[in-house]
CSV table of C-alpha atoms and ligand atoms in Angstrom, one decimal:
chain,number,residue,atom,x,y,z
A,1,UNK,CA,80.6,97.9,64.8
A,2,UNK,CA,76.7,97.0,64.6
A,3,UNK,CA,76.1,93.5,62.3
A,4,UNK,CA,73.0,92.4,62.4
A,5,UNK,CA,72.6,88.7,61.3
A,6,UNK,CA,69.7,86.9,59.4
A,7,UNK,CA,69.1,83.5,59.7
A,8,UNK,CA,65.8,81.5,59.2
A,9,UNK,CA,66.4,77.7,58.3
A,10,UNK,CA,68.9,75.1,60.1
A,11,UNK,CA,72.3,75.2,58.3
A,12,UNK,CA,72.1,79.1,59.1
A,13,UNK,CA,72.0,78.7,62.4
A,14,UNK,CA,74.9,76.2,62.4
A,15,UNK,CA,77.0,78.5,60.5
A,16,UNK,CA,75.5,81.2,63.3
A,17,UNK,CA,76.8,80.0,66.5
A,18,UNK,CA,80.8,80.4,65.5
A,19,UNK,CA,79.8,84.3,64.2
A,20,UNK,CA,77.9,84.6,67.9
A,21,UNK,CA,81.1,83.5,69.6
A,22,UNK,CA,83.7,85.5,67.7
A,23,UNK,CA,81.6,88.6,67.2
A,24,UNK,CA,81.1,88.5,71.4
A,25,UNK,CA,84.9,88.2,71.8
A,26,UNK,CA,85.2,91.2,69.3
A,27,UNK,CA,83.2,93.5,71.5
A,28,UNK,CA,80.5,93.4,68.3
A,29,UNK,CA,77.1,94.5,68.8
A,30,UNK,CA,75.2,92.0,67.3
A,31,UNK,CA,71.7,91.6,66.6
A,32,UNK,CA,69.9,88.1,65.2
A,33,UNK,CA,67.0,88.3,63.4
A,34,UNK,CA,65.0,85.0,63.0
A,35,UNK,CA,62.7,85.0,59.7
A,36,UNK,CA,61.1,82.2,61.4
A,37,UNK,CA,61.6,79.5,58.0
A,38,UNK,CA,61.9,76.6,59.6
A,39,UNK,CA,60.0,76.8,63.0
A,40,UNK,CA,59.8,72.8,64.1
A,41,UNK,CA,62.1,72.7,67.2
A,42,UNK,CA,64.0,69.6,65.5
A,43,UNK,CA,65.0,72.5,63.2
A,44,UNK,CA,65.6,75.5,64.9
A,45,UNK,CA,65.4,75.5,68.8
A,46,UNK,CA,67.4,72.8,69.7
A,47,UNK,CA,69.8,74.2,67.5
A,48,UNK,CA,69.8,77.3,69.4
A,49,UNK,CA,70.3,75.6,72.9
A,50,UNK,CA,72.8,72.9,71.5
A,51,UNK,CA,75.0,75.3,69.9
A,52,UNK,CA,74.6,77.8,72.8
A,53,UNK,CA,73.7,80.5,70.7
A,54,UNK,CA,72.0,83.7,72.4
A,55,UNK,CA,67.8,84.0,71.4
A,56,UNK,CA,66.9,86.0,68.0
A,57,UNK,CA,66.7,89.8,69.5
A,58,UNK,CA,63.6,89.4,66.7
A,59,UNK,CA,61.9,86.5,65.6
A,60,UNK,CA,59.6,87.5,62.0
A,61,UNK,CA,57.6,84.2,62.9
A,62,UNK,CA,56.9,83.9,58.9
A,63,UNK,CA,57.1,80.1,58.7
A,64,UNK,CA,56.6,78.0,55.3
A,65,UNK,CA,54.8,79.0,51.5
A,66,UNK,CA,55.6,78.4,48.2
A,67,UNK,CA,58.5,80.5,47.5
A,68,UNK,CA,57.4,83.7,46.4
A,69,UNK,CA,54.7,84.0,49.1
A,70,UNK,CA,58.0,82.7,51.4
A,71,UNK,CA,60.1,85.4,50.4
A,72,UNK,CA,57.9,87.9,49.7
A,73,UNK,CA,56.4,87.8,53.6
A,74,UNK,CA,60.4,87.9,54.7
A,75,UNK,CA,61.0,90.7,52.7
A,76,UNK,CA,58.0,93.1,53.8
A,77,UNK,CA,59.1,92.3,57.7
A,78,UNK,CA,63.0,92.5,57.1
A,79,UNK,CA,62.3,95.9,55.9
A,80,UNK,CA,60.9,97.5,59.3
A,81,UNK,CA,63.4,95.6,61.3
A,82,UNK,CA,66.7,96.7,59.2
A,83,UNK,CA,65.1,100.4,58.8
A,84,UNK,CA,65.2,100.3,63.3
A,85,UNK,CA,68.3,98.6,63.6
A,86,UNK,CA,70.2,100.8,60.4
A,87,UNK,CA,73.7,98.3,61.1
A,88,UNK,CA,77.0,98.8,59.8
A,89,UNK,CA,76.7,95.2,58.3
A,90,UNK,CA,73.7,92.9,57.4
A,91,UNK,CA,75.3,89.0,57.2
A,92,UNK,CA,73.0,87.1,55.8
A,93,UNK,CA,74.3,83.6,54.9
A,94,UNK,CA,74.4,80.5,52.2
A,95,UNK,CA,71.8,79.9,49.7
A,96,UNK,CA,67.8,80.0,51.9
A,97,UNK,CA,65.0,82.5,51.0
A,98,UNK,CA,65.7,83.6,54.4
A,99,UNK,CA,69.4,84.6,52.8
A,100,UNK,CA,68.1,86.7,49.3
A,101,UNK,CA,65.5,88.4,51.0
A,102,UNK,CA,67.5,89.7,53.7
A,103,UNK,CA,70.4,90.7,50.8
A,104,UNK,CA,67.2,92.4,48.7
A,105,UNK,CA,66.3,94.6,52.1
A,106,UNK,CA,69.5,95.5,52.8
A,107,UNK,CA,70.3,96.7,49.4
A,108,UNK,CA,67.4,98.7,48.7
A,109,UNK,CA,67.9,100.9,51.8
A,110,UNK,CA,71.7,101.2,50.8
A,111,UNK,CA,72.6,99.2,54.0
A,112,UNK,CA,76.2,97.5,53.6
A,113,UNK,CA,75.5,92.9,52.8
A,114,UNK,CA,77.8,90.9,53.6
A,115,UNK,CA,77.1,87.4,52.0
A,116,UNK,CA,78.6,84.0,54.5
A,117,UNK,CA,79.5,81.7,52.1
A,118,UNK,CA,79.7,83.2,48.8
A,119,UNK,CA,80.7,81.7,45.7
A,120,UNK,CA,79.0,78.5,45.6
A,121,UNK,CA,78.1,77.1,42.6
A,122,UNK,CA,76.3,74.1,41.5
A,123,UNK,CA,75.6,75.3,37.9
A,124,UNK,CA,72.1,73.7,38.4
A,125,UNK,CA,69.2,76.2,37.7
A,126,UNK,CA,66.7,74.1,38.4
A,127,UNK,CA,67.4,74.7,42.2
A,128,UNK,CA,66.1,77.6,44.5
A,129,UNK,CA,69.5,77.7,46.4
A,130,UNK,CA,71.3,78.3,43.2
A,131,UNK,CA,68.9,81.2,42.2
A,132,UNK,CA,69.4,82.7,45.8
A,133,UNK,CA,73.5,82.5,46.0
A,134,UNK,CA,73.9,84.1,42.5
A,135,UNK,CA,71.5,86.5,42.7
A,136,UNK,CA,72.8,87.1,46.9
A,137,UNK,CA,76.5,87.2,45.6
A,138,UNK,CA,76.3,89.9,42.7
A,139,UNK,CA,73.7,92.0,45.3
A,140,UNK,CA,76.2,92.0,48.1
A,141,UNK,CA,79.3,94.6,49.0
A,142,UNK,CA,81.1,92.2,50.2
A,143,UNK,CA,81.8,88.2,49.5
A,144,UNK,CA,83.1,85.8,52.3
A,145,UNK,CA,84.3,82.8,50.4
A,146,UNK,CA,84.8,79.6,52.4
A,147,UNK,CA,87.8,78.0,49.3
A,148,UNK,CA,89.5,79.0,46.6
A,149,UNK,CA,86.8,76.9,44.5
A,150,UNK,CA,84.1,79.5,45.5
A,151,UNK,CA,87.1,82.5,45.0
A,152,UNK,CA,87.2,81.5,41.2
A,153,UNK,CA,83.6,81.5,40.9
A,154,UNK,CA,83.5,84.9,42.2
A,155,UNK,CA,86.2,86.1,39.6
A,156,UNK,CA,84.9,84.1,36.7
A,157,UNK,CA,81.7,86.8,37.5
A,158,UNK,CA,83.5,90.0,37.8
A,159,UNK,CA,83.3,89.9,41.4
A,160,UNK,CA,86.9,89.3,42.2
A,161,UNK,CA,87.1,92.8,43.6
A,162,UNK,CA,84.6,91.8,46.2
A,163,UNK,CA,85.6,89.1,47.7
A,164,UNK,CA,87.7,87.8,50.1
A,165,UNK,CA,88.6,83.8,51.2
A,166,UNK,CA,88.2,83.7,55.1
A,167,UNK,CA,87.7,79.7,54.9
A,168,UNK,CA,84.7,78.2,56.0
A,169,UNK,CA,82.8,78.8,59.2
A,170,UNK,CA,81.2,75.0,59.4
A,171,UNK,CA,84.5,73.5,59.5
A,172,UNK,CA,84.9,76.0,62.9
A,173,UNK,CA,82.0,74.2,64.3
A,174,UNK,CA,81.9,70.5,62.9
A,175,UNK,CA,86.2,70.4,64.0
A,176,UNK,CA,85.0,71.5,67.8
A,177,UNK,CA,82.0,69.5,68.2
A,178,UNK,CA,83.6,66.3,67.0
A,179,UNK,CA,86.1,67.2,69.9
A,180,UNK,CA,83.8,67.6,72.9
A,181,UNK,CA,82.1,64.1,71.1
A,182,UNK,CA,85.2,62.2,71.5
A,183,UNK,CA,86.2,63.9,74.9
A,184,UNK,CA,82.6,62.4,76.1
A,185,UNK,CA,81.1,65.6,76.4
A,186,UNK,CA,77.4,65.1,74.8
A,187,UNK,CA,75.1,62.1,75.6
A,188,UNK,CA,75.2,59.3,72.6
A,189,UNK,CA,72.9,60.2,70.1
A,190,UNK,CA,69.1,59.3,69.7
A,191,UNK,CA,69.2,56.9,66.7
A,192,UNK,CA,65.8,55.5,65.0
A,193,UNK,CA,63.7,52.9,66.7
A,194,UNK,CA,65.2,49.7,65.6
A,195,UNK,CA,68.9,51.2,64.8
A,196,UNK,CA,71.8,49.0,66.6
A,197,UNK,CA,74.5,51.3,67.0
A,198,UNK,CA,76.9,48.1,67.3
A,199,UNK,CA,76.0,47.3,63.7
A,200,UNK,CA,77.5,49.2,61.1
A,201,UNK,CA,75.1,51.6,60.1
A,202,UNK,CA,74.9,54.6,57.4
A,203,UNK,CA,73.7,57.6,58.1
A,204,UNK,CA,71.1,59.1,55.6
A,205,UNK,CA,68.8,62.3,55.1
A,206,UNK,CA,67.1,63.5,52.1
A,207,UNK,CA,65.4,67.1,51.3
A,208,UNK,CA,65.8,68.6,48.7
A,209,UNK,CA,62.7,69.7,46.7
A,210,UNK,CA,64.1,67.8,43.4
A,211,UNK,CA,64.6,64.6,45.5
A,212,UNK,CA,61.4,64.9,47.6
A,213,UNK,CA,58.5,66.4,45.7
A,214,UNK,CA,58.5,64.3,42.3
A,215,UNK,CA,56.8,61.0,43.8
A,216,UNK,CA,58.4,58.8,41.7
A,217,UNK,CA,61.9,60.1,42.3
A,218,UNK,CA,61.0,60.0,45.9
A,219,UNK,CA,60.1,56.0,45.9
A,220,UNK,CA,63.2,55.4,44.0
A,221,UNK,CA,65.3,56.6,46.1
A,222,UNK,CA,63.9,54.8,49.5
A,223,UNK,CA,63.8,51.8,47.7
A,224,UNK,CA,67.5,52.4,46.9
A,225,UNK,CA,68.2,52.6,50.6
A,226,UNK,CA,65.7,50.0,51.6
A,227,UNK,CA,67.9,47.1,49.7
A,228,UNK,CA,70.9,48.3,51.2
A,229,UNK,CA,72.9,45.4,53.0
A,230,UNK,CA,73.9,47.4,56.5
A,231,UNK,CA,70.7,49.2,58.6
A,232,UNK,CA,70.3,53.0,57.2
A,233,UNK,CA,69.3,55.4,60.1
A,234,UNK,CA,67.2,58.0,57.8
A,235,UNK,CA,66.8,61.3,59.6
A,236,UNK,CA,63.7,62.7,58.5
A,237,UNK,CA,63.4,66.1,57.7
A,238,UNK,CA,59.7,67.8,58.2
A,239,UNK,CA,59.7,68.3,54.5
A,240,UNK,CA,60.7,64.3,53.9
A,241,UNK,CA,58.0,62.9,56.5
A,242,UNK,CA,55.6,65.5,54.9
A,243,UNK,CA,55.9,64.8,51.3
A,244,UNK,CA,56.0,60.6,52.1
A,245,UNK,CA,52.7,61.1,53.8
A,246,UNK,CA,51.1,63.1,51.2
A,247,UNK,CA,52.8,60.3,48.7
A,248,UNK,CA,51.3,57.1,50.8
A,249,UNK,CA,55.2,56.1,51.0
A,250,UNK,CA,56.4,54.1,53.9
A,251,UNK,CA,59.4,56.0,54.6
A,252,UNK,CA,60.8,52.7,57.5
A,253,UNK,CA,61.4,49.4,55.3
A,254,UNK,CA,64.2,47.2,54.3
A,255,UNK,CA,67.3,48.4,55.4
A,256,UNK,CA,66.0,51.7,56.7
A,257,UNK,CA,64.5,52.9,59.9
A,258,UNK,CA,63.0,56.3,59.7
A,259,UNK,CA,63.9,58.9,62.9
A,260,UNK,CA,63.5,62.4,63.7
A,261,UNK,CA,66.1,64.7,62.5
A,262,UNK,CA,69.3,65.0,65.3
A,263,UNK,CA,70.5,68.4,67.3
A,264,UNK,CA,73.9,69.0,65.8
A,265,UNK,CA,75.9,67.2,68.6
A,266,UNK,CA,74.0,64.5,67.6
A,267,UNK,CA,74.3,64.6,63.4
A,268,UNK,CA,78.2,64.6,64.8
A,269,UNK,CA,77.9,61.6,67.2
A,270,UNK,CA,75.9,59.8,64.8
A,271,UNK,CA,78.2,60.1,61.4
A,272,UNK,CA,81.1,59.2,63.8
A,273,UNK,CA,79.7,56.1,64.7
A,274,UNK,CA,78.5,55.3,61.2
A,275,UNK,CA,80.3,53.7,58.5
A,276,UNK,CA,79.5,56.4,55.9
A,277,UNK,CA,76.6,59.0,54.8
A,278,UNK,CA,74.4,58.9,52.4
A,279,UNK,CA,72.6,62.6,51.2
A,280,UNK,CA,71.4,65.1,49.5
A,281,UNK,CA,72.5,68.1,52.1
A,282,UNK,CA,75.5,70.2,51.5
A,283,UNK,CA,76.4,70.8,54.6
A,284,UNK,CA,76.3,66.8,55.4
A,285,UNK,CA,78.5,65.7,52.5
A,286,UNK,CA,80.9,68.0,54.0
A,287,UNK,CA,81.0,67.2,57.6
A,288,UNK,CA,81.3,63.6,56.7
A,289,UNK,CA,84.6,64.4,54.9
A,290,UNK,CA,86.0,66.4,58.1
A,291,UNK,CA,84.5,63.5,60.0
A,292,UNK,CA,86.9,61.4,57.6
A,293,UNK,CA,83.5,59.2,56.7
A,294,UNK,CA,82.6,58.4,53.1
A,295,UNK,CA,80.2,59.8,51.8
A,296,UNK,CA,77.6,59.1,48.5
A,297,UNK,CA,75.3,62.2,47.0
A,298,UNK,CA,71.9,61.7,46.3
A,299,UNK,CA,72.5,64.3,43.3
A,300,UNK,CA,73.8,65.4,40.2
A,301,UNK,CA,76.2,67.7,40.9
A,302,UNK,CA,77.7,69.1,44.3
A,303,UNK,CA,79.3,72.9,45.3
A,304,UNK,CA,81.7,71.4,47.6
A,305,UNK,CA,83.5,69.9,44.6
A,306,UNK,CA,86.6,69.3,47.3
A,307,UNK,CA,85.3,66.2,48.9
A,308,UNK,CA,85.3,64.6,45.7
A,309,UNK,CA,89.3,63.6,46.0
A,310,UNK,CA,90.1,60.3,46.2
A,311,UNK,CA,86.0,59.1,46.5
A,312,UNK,CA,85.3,60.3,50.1
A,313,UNK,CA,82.5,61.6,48.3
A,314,UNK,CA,81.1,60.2,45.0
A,315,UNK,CA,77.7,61.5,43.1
A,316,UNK,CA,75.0,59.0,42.5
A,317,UNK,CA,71.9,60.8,41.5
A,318,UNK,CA,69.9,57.5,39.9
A,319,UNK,CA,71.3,54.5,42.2
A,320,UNK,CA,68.9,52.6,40.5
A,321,UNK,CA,71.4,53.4,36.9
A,322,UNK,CA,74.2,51.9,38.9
A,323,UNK,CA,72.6,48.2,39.3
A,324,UNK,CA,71.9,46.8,42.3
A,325,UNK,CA,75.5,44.9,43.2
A,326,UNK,CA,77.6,48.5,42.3
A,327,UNK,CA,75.2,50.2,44.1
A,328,UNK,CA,75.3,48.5,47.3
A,329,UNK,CA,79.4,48.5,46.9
A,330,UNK,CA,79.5,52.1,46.4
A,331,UNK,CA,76.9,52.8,49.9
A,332,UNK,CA,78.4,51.0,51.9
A,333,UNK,CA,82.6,51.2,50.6
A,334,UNK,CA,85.4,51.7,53.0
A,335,UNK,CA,86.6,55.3,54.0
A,336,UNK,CA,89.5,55.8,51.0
A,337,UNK,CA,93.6,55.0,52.4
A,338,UNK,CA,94.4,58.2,51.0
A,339,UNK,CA,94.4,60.8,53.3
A,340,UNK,CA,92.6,64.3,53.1
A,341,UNK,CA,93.4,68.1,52.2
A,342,UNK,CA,92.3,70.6,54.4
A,343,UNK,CA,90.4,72.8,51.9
A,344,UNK,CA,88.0,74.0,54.4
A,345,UNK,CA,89.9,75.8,56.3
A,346,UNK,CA,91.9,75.4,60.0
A,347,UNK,CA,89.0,76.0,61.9
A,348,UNK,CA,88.9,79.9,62.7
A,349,UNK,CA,87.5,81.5,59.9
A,350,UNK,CA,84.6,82.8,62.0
A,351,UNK,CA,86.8,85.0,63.4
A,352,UNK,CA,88.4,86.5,60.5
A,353,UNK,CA,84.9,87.2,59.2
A,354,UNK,CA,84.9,89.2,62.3
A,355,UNK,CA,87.6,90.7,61.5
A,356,UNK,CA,87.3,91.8,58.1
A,357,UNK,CA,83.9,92.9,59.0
A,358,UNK,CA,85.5,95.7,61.5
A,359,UNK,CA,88.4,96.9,59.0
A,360,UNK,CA,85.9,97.1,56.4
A,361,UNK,CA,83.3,99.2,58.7
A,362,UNK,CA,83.3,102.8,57.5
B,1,UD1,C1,65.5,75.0,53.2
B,1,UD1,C2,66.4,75.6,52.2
B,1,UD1,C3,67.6,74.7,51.8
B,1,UD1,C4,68.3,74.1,53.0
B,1,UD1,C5,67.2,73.5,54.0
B,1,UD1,C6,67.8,72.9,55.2
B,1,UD1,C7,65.3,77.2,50.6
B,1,UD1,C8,64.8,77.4,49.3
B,1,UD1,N1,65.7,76.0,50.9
B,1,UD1,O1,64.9,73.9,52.6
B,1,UD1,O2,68.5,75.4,51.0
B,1,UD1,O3,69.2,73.1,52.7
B,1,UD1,O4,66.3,74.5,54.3
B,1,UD1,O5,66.9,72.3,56.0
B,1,UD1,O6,65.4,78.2,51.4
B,1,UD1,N2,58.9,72.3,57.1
B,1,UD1,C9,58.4,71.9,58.3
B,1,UD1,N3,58.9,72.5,59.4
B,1,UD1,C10,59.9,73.4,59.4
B,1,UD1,C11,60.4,73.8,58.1
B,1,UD1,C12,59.9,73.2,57.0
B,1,UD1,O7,57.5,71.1,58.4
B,1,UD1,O8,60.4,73.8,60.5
B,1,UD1,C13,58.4,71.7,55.9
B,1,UD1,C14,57.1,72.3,55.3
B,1,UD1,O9,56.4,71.3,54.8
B,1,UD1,C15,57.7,73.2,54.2
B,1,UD1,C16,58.8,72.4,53.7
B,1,UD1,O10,59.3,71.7,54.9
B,1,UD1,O11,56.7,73.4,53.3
B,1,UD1,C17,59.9,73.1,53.0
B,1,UD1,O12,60.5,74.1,53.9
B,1,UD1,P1,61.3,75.3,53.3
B,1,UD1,O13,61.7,76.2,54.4
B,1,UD1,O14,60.6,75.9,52.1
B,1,UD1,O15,62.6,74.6,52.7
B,1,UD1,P2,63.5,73.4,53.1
B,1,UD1,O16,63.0,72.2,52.3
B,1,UD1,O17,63.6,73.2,54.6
């Protein structure tokens, strides 16, 4: 079986490294293709090194654009590339422009798609991920759900026939990480510049275009986390420090001390030594539950509707709504008595993606 992966922008290549891992132990050949989307090294290569996954066999070097120009670019190069390497499966995964225009290439040359994380749904149109995992889902063949939530999703669109729950391949890699953390096997992680780890601290990031590009929104928010009453280490993604600049906003005041964003052993290290999360990142707001940290949303809505249970994860899209005194007790509340459910998933689901890959193979 030939599978040839596309990835472009960093929660791909976390969900990446388990498919390397389990398609190598299933004698695979695999080929990774790199759309080049995110190209800082805080985004993609350390990633790559941390996570030990082999180099892209091709690297599309395409880099950032408004989203059409994005897309478009990623499109015109995926074509050559699939049209050499003519797999039995194209994986493309989650919600990125790197993910729809490698489904769109695929499908126009009648080349099998299989979509990583299919079924999510935040029923908010105004964002470009939820444009990409519809429109990815109902292009695909076939539809690797990582819960039952995303299963429903799927059926309530016709798709049931498509789909299949293999569980989710983050919790793979967030459940072995944290291991080698707390066996001592990674170096403790490089905080912001005025963080003391021996102080409770949250953990915060913030990126999403509907949180970042309004300037207004964007100073709410840090001013949210600058009256905070524990230190916030804010890890600053590219787009966060780029906007701020444009905005003349001082991202480092108050309670929070801006730092670069963290390799993934790192992000791991760093919510287990915090005393909760604060984001707008999917991927984060689910780590922090498997990390058994509470964690507050920075939006209206969320797909991974399971961390809600029991607050480990509670929305607040306007702090500034909640007055101040609710709003600093909601930040910085105690991880809930009430224990978890493990919707996510025991931890292997990379390799039954593998293997429903193979059976599937005509
Ligand atoms: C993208 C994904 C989002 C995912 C996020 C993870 C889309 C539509 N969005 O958002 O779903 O959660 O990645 O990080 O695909 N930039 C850099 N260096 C980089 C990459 C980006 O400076 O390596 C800056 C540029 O200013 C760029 C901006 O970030 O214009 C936006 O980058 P883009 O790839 O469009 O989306 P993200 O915000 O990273």
């Amino acid at each position: 079986m030939k599978v040839v992966s596309v990835v472009g922008a960093r929660p791909q290549l976390i969900k990446l490294a388990p498919m390397a891992t389990a398609f190598a132990t299933a004698g695979a050949d695999h080929v990774i293709v790199h759309t080049g989307q995110h190209y800082d090294a805080d985004l993609s290569d350390v990633f790559f090194t941390g996570l030990g996954i082999p180099d892209p066999d091709e690297h599309l070097g395409i880099g950032s654009g408004a989203h059409g120009v994005q897309t478009g670019s990623m499109l015109a190069a995926l074509d050559a590339v699939l049209q050499r390497q003519r797999p039995d499966w194209v994986l493309v995964y989650g919600d990125t422009n790197s993910t729809i225009a490698a489904a769109l290439s695929a499908v126009k040359q009648h080349l099998p798609v299989a979509h990583l994380e299919a079924g999510l749904r935040s029923f908010n149109r105004r964002m470009p991920e939820e444009h990409n995992r519809v429109l990815t889902d109902h292009a695909a063949d076939l539809l690797l759900a990582p819960t039952d939530e995303a299963m429903r999703h799927l059926a309530t669109e016709g798709l049931a026939g498509r789909s299949r729950l293999v569980g989710d391949v983050m919790a793979d890699v967030c459940l072995q990480v944290r291991d080698a953390v707390i066996a001592g096997r990674h170096e403790a992680p490089t905080l912001p510049e005025g963080i003391d780890p021996g102080l409770p601290y949250l953990v915060a990031t913030l990126h999403r275009a509907e949180n970042t590009d309004d300037p207004r929104r964007l100073a709410t928010l840090i001013d949210a986390l600058a009256v905070l009453p524990v230190q916030v280490a804010l890890l600053a993604h590219p787009r966060l420090v780029a906007r701020a600049e444009a905005q003349g906003l001082k991202l480092s005041r108050g309670a929070v001390r801006a730092g670069r964003p963290l390799p993934y052993a790192g992000m791991v290290a760093a919510v287990l030594g915090s005393i909760g999360v604060v984001t707008d990142s999917g991927g984060l707001q689910k780590e922090a539950y498997l990390l058994e940290r509470p964690c507050t949303t920075l939006r209206p809505e969320t797909e991974w509707v399971e961390t809600l249970a029991h607050e480990w994860n509670i929305l607040a899209p306007e702090p500034a709504d909640l007055g101040a005194d609710r709003w600093r007790s909601v930040a910085t509340r105690a991880a809930p008595a009430a224990g978890r459910a493990e919707p996510y998933g025991d931890g292997h689901a990379a390799q039954l993606v593998a293997r429903v890959l193979a059976e599937a193979t005509s």
